[in-house]
Short mmCIF file of C-alpha atoms in Angstrom, two decimals:
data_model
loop_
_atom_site.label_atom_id
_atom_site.label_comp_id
_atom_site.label_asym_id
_atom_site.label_seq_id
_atom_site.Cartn_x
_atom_site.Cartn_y
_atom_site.Cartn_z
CA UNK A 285 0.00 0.00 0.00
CA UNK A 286 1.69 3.34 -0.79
CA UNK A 287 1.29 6.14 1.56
CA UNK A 288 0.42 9.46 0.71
CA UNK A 289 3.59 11.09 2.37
CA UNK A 290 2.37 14.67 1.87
CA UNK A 291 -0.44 14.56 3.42
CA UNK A 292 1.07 12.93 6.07
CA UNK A 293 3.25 15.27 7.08
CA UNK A 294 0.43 18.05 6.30
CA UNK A 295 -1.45 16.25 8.93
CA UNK A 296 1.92 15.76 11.01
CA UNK A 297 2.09 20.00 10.71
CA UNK A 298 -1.60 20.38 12.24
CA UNK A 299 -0.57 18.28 15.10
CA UNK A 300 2.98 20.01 16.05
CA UNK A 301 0.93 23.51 15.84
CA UNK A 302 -2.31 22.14 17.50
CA UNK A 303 0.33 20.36 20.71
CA UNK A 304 1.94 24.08 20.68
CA UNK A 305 -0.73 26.01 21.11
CA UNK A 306 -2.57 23.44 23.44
CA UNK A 307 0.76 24.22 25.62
CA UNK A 308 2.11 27.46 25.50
CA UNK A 309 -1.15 28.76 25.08
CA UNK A 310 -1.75 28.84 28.82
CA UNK A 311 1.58 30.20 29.28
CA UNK A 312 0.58 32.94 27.39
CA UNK A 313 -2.59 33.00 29.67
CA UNK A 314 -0.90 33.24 32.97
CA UNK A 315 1.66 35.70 31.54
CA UNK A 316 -1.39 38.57 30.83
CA UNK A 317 -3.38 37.80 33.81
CA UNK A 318 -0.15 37.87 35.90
CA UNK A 319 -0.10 41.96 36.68
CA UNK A 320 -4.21 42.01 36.79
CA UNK A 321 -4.15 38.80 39.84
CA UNK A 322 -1.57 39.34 41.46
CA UNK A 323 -0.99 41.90 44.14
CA UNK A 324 2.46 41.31 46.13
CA UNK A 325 5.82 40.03 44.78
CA UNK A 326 4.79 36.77 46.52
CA UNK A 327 1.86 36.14 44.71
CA UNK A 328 3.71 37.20 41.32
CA UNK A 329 6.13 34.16 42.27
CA UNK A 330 3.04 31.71 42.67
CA UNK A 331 1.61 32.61 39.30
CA UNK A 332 5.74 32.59 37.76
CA UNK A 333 5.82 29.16 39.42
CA UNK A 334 2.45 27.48 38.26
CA UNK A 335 4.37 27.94 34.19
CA UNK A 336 8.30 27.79 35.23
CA UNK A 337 8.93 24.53 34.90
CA UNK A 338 7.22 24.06 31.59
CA UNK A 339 7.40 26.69 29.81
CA UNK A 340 10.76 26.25 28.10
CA UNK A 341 9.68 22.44 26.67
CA UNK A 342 6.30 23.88 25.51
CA UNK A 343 8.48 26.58 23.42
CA UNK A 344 9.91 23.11 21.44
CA UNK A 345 6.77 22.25 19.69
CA UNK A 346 7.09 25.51 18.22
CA UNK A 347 10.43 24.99 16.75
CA UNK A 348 9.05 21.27 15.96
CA UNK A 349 6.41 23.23 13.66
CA UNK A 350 8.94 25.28 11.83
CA UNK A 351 11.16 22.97 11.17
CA UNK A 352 8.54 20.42 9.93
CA UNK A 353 7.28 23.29 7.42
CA UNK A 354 10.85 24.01 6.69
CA UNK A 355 11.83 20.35 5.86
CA UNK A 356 8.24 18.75 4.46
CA UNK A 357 7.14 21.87 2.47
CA UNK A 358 9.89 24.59 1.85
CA UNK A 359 7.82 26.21 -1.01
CA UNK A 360 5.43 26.89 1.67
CA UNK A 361 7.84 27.84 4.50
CA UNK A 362 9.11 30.64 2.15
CA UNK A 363 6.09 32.24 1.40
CA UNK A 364 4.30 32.15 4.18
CA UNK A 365 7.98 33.64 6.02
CA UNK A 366 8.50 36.12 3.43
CA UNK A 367 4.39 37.03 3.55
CA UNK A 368 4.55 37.91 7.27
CA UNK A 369 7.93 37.85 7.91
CA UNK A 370 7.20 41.10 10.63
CA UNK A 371 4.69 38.93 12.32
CA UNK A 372 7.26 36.37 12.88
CA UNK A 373 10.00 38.69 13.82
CA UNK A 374 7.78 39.69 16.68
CA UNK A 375 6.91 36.63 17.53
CA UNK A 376 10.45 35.55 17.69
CA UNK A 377 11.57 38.38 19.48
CA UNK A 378 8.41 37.90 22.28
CA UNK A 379 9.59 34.72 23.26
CA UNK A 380 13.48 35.79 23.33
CA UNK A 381 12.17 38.50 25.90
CA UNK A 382 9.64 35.96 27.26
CA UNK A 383 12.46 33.63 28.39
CA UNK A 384 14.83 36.71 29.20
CA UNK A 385 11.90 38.06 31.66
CA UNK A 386 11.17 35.07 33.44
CA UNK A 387 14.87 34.16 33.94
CA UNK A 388 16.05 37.88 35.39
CA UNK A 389 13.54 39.23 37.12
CA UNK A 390 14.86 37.48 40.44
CA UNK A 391 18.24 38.18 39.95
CA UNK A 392 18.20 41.95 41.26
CA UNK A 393 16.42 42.80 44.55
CA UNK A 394 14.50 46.21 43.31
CA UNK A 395 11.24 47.17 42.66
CA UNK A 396 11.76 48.93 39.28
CA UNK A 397 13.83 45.67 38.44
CA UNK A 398 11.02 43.57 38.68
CA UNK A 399 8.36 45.85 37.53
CA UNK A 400 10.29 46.00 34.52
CA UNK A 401 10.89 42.54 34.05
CA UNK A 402 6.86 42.42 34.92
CA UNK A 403 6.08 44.33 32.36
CA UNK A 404 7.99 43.13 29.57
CA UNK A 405 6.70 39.54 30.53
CA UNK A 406 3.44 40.84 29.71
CA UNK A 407 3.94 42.50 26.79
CA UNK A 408 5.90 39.36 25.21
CA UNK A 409 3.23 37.15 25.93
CA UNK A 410 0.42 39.37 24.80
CA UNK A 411 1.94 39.84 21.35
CA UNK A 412 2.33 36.21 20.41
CA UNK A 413 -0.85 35.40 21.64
CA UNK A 414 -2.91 37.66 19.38
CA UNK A 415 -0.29 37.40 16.49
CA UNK A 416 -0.92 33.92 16.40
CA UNK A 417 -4.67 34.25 15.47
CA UNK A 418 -3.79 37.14 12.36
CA UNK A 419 -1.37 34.44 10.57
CA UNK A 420 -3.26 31.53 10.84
CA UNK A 421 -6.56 33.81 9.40
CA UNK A 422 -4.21 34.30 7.17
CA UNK A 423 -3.28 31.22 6.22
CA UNK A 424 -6.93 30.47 5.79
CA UNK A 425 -7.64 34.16 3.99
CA UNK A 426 -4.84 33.75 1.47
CA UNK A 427 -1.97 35.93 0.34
CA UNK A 428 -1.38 37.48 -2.81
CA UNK A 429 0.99 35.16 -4.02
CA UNK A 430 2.18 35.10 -7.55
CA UNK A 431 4.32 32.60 -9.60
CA UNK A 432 6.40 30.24 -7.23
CA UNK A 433 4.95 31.87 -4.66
CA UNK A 434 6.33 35.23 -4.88
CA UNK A 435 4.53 37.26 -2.54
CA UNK A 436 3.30 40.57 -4.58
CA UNK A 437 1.39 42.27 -1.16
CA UNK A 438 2.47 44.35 1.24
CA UNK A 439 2.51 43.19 5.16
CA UNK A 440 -0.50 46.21 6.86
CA UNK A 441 -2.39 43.74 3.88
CA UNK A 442 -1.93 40.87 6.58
CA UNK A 443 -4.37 43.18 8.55
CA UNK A 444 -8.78 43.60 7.93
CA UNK A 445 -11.95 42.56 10.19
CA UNK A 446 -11.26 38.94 9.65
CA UNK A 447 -7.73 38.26 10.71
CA UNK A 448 -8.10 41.07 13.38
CA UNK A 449 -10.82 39.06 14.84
CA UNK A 450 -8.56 35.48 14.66
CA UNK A 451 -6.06 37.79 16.40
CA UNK A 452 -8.55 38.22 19.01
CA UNK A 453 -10.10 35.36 19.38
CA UNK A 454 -6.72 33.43 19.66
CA UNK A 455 -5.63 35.83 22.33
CA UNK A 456 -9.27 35.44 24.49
CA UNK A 457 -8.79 31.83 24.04
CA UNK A 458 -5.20 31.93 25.42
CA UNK A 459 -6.18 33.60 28.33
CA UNK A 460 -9.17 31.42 29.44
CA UNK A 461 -6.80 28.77 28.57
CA UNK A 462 -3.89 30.02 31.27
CA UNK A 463 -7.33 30.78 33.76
CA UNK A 464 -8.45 27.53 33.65
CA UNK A 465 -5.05 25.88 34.26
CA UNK A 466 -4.39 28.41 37.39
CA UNK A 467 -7.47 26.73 38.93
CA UNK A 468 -5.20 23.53 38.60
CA UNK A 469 -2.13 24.64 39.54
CA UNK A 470 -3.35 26.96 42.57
CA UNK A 471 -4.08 25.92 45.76
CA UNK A 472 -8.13 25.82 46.44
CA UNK A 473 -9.54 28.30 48.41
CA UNK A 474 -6.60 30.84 47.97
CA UNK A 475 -6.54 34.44 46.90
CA UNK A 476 -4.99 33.60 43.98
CA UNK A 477 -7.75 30.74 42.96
CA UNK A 478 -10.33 32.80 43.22
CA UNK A 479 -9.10 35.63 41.18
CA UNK A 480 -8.06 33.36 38.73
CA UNK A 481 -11.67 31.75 38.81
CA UNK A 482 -13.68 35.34 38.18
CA UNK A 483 -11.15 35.89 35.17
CA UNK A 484 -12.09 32.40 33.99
CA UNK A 485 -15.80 33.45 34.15
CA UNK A 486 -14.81 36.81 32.35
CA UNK A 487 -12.83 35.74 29.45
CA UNK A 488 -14.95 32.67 28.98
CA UNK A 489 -17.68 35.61 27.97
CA UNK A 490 -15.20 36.80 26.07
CA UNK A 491 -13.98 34.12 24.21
CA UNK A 492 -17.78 33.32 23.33
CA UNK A 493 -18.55 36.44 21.80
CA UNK A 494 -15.00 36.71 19.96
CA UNK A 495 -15.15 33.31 18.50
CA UNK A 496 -18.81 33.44 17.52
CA UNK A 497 -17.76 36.48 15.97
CA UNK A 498 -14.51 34.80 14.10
CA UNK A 499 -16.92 31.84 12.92
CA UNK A 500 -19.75 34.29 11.53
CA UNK A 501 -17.47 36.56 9.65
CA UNK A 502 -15.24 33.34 8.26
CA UNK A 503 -18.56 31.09 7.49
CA UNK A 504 -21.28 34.16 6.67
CA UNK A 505 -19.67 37.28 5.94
CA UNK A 506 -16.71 36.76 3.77
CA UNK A 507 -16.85 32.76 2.73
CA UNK A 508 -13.54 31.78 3.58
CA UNK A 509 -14.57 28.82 5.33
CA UNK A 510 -16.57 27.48 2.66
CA UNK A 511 -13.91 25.19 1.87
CA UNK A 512 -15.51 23.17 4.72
CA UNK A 513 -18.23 19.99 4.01
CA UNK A 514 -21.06 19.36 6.41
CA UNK A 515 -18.99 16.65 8.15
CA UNK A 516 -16.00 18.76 8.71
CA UNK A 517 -18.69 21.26 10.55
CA UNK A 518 -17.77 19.24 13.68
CA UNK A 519 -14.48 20.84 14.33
CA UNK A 520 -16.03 24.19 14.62
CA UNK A 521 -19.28 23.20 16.29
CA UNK A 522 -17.28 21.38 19.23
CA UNK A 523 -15.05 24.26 19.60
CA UNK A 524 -18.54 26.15 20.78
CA UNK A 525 -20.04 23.69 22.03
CA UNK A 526 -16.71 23.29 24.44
CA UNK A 527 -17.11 27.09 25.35
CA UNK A 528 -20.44 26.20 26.50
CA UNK A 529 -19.14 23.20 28.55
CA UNK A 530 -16.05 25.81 30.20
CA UNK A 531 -19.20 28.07 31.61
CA UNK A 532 -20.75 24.31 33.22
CA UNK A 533 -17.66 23.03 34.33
CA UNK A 534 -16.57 26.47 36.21
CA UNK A 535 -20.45 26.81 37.48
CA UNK A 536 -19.99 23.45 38.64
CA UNK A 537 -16.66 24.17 40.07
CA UNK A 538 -15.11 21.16 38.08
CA UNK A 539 -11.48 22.46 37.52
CA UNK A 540 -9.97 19.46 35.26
CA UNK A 541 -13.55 19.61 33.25
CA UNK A 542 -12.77 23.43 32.63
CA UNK A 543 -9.34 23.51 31.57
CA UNK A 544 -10.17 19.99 29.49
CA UNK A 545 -12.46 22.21 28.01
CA UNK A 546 -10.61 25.22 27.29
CA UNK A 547 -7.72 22.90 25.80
CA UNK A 548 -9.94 21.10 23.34
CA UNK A 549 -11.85 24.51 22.35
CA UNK A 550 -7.94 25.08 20.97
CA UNK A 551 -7.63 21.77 19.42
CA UNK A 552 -10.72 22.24 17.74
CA UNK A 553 -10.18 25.41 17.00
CA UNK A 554 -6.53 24.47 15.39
CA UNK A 555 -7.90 21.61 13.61
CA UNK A 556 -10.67 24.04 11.59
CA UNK A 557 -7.62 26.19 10.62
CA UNK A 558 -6.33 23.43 9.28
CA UNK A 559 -9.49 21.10 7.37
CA UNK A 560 -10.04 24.46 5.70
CA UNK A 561 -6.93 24.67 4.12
CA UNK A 562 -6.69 20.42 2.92
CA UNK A 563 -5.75 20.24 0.13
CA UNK A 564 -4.18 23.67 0.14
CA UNK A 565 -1.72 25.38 2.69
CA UNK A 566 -1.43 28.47 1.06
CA UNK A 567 -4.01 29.80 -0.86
CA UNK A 568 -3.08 32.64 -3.23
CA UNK A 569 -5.92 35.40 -3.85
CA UNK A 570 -4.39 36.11 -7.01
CA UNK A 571 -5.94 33.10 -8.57
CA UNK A 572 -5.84 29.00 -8.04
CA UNK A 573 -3.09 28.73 -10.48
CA UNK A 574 -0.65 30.21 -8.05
CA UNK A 575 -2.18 28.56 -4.42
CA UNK A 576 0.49 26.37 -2.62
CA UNK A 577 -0.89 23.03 -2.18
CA UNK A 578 0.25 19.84 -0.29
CA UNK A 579 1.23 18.31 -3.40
CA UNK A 580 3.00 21.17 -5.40
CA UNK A 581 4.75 22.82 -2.29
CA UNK A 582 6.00 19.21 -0.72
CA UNK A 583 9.72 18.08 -0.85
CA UNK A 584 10.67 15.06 -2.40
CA UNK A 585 9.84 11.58 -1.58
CA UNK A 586 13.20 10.58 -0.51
CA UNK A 587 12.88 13.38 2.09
CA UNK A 588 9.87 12.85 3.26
CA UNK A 589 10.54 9.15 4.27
CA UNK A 590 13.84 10.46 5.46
CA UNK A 591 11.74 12.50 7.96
CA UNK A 592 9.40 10.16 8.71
CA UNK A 593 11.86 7.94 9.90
CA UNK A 594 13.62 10.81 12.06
CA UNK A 595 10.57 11.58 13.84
CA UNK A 596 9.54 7.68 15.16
CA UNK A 597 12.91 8.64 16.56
CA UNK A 598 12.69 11.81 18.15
CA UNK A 599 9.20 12.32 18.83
CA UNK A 600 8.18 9.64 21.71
CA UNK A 601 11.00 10.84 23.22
CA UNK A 602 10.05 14.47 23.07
CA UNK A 603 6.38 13.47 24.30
CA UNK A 604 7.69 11.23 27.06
CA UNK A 605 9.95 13.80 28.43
CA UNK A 606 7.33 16.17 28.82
CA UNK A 607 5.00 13.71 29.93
CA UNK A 608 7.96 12.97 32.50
CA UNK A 609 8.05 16.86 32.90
CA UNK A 610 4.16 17.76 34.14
CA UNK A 611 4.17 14.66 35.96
CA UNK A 612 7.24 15.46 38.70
CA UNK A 613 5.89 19.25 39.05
CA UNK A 614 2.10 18.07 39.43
CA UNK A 615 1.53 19.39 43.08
CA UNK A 616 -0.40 22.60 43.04
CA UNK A 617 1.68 26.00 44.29
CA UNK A 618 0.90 27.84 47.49
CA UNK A 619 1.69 30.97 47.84
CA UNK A 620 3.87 30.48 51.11
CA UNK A 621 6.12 28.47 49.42
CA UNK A 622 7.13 31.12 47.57
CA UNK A 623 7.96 33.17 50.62
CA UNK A 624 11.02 35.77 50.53
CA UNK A 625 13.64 34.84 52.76
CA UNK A 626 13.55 37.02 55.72
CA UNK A 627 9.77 37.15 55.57
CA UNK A 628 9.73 40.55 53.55
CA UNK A 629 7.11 41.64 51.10
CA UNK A 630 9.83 41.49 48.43
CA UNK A 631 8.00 45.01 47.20
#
């Protein structure tokens, strides 16, 4: 039986992006609620702690992605990188400062040091988060791309109600995402819980209205989703209907049944991006002729066996180390554990 290795790794490419944002979507989550729930240096720690031993492996899956784009379709790795390259840029440069942020804010004892260090954590995860949503619209949109996918656009293009609105809804998702795993990661009955519970009723609301909004203007308003059959309306009708199920599980105060929810709202939400596109990952609004597809933007079949051999490799043991990972830091964190020394305020 031959196997149809592009679609494969197409289908490999969904996964790696759908795992990423799964996981360092509720990094991104804690990082904005961070300066809006916590109120003393030693509650900052508890929310720094409930992410710092994770949030570094969740940043591989992104690299995973690129590289798999890189390696299994270059044709579309170059346009979609030359498209948007600003977007990406950012992006890059967010988690840089991301990782530089949550590594030196400890390491001077001042206010302004750690305000700073605050504030640039925020900023760095608020970018990705709603940049996120604008190139995957994007990806779904199209780009004006012209013979061997030259891009023939200009970047503010990237930009209009529809991709805005991904940006947003990606970003509100995010951040009901990182709620919903606080309630997991906090202990019950703390200051911190409960804040982090009223933001998960907030941005569920939110999320509802932004998404419903996303879906109306992609299925109603401008087509782009039309791409999608009657059975493939699943992905996007469980992505609501999970919303709905986030506003019973917190109602119900079931915290594993809300963040469950909130994490397959994203996987549904990913896997729409991505059913849309099939057969396609780049369409070109210049005309079919010049649309990427899996077939015309995939490497060679040499390589793509060559891959597919590399990653029965590497890839259970990337999963089982994280698995590993999440399973030693399980315990929830209390805020007196992450006491100051000396029994100061730390502000």
């Amino acid at each position: 039986m031959t196997v149809d290795l592009p679609t494969v790794w197409f289908a490999l490419t969904a996964l790696t992006f759908t795992i990423y944002f799964f996981l360092d979507g509720f990094d991104f989550g804690v990082g904005i609620l961070q300066p809006f729930l916590a109120r003393s240096e030693v509650q900052r720690r508890a929310l720094i702690g409930t992410v710092g031993p994770f949030w570094a492996a969740n940043e591989v899956w992104v690299i995973l992605a690129a590289s798999v784009i890189f390696a299994a379709f270059p044709l579309w790795y170059g346009a979609l990188l030359t498209a948007l390259y600003p977007l990406f840029a950012l992006i890059l440069l967010a988690l840089i400062g991301r990782g530089v942020a949550f590594e030196y804010r400890s390491e001077v004892d001042h206010v302004r040091w750690r305000l700073f260090w605050d504030a640039t954590s925020f900023v760095t995860n608020l970018l990705p988060a709603f940049l996120w949503g604008v190139i995957m619209s994007n990806m779904v949109r199209g780009l004006p791309l012209g013979v061997g996918g030259r891009f023939e656009g200009h970047v503010l293009g990237a930009f209009d109600l529809f991709t805005v609105l991904g940006g947003l809804a990606t970003l509100s998702l995010f951040v009901l995402h990182g709620a919903t795993y606080l309630l997991l990661r906090l202990h019950r009955g703390s200051t911190l819980y409960l804040r982090a519970r009223r933001a998960a009723l907030l941005w569920g609301a939110a999320a509802t209205v932004l998404v419903l909004a996303f879906v109306y203007v992609g299925f109603v308003r401008s087509g782009v989703f039309n791409s999608l059959g009657l059975s493939q309306w699943l992905f996007p009708a469980a992505a609501a209907l999970n919303l709905g199920l986030v506003w019973l599980a917190l109602t119900l105060r079931r915290d594993g049944l809300a963040f469950a929810a909130t994490g397959l709202t994203v996987v549904f939400s990913t896997a729409t991006i991505f059913l849309s596109l099939y057969p396609n990952v780049l369409p070109s609004t210049l005309g079919e002729t010049y649309t990427l597809t899996v077939r015309n933007s995939a490497s060679e079949p040499y390589t793509l066996r060559l891959l597919s051999w590399v990653s029965l490799i590497f890839l259970p043991l990337i999963i089982g180390y994280q698995a590993w990972n999440y399973y030693v830091f399980r315990q929830r964190v209390q805020e007196r554990d992450q006491a100051i020394p000396g029994g100061g305020s730390g502000d």
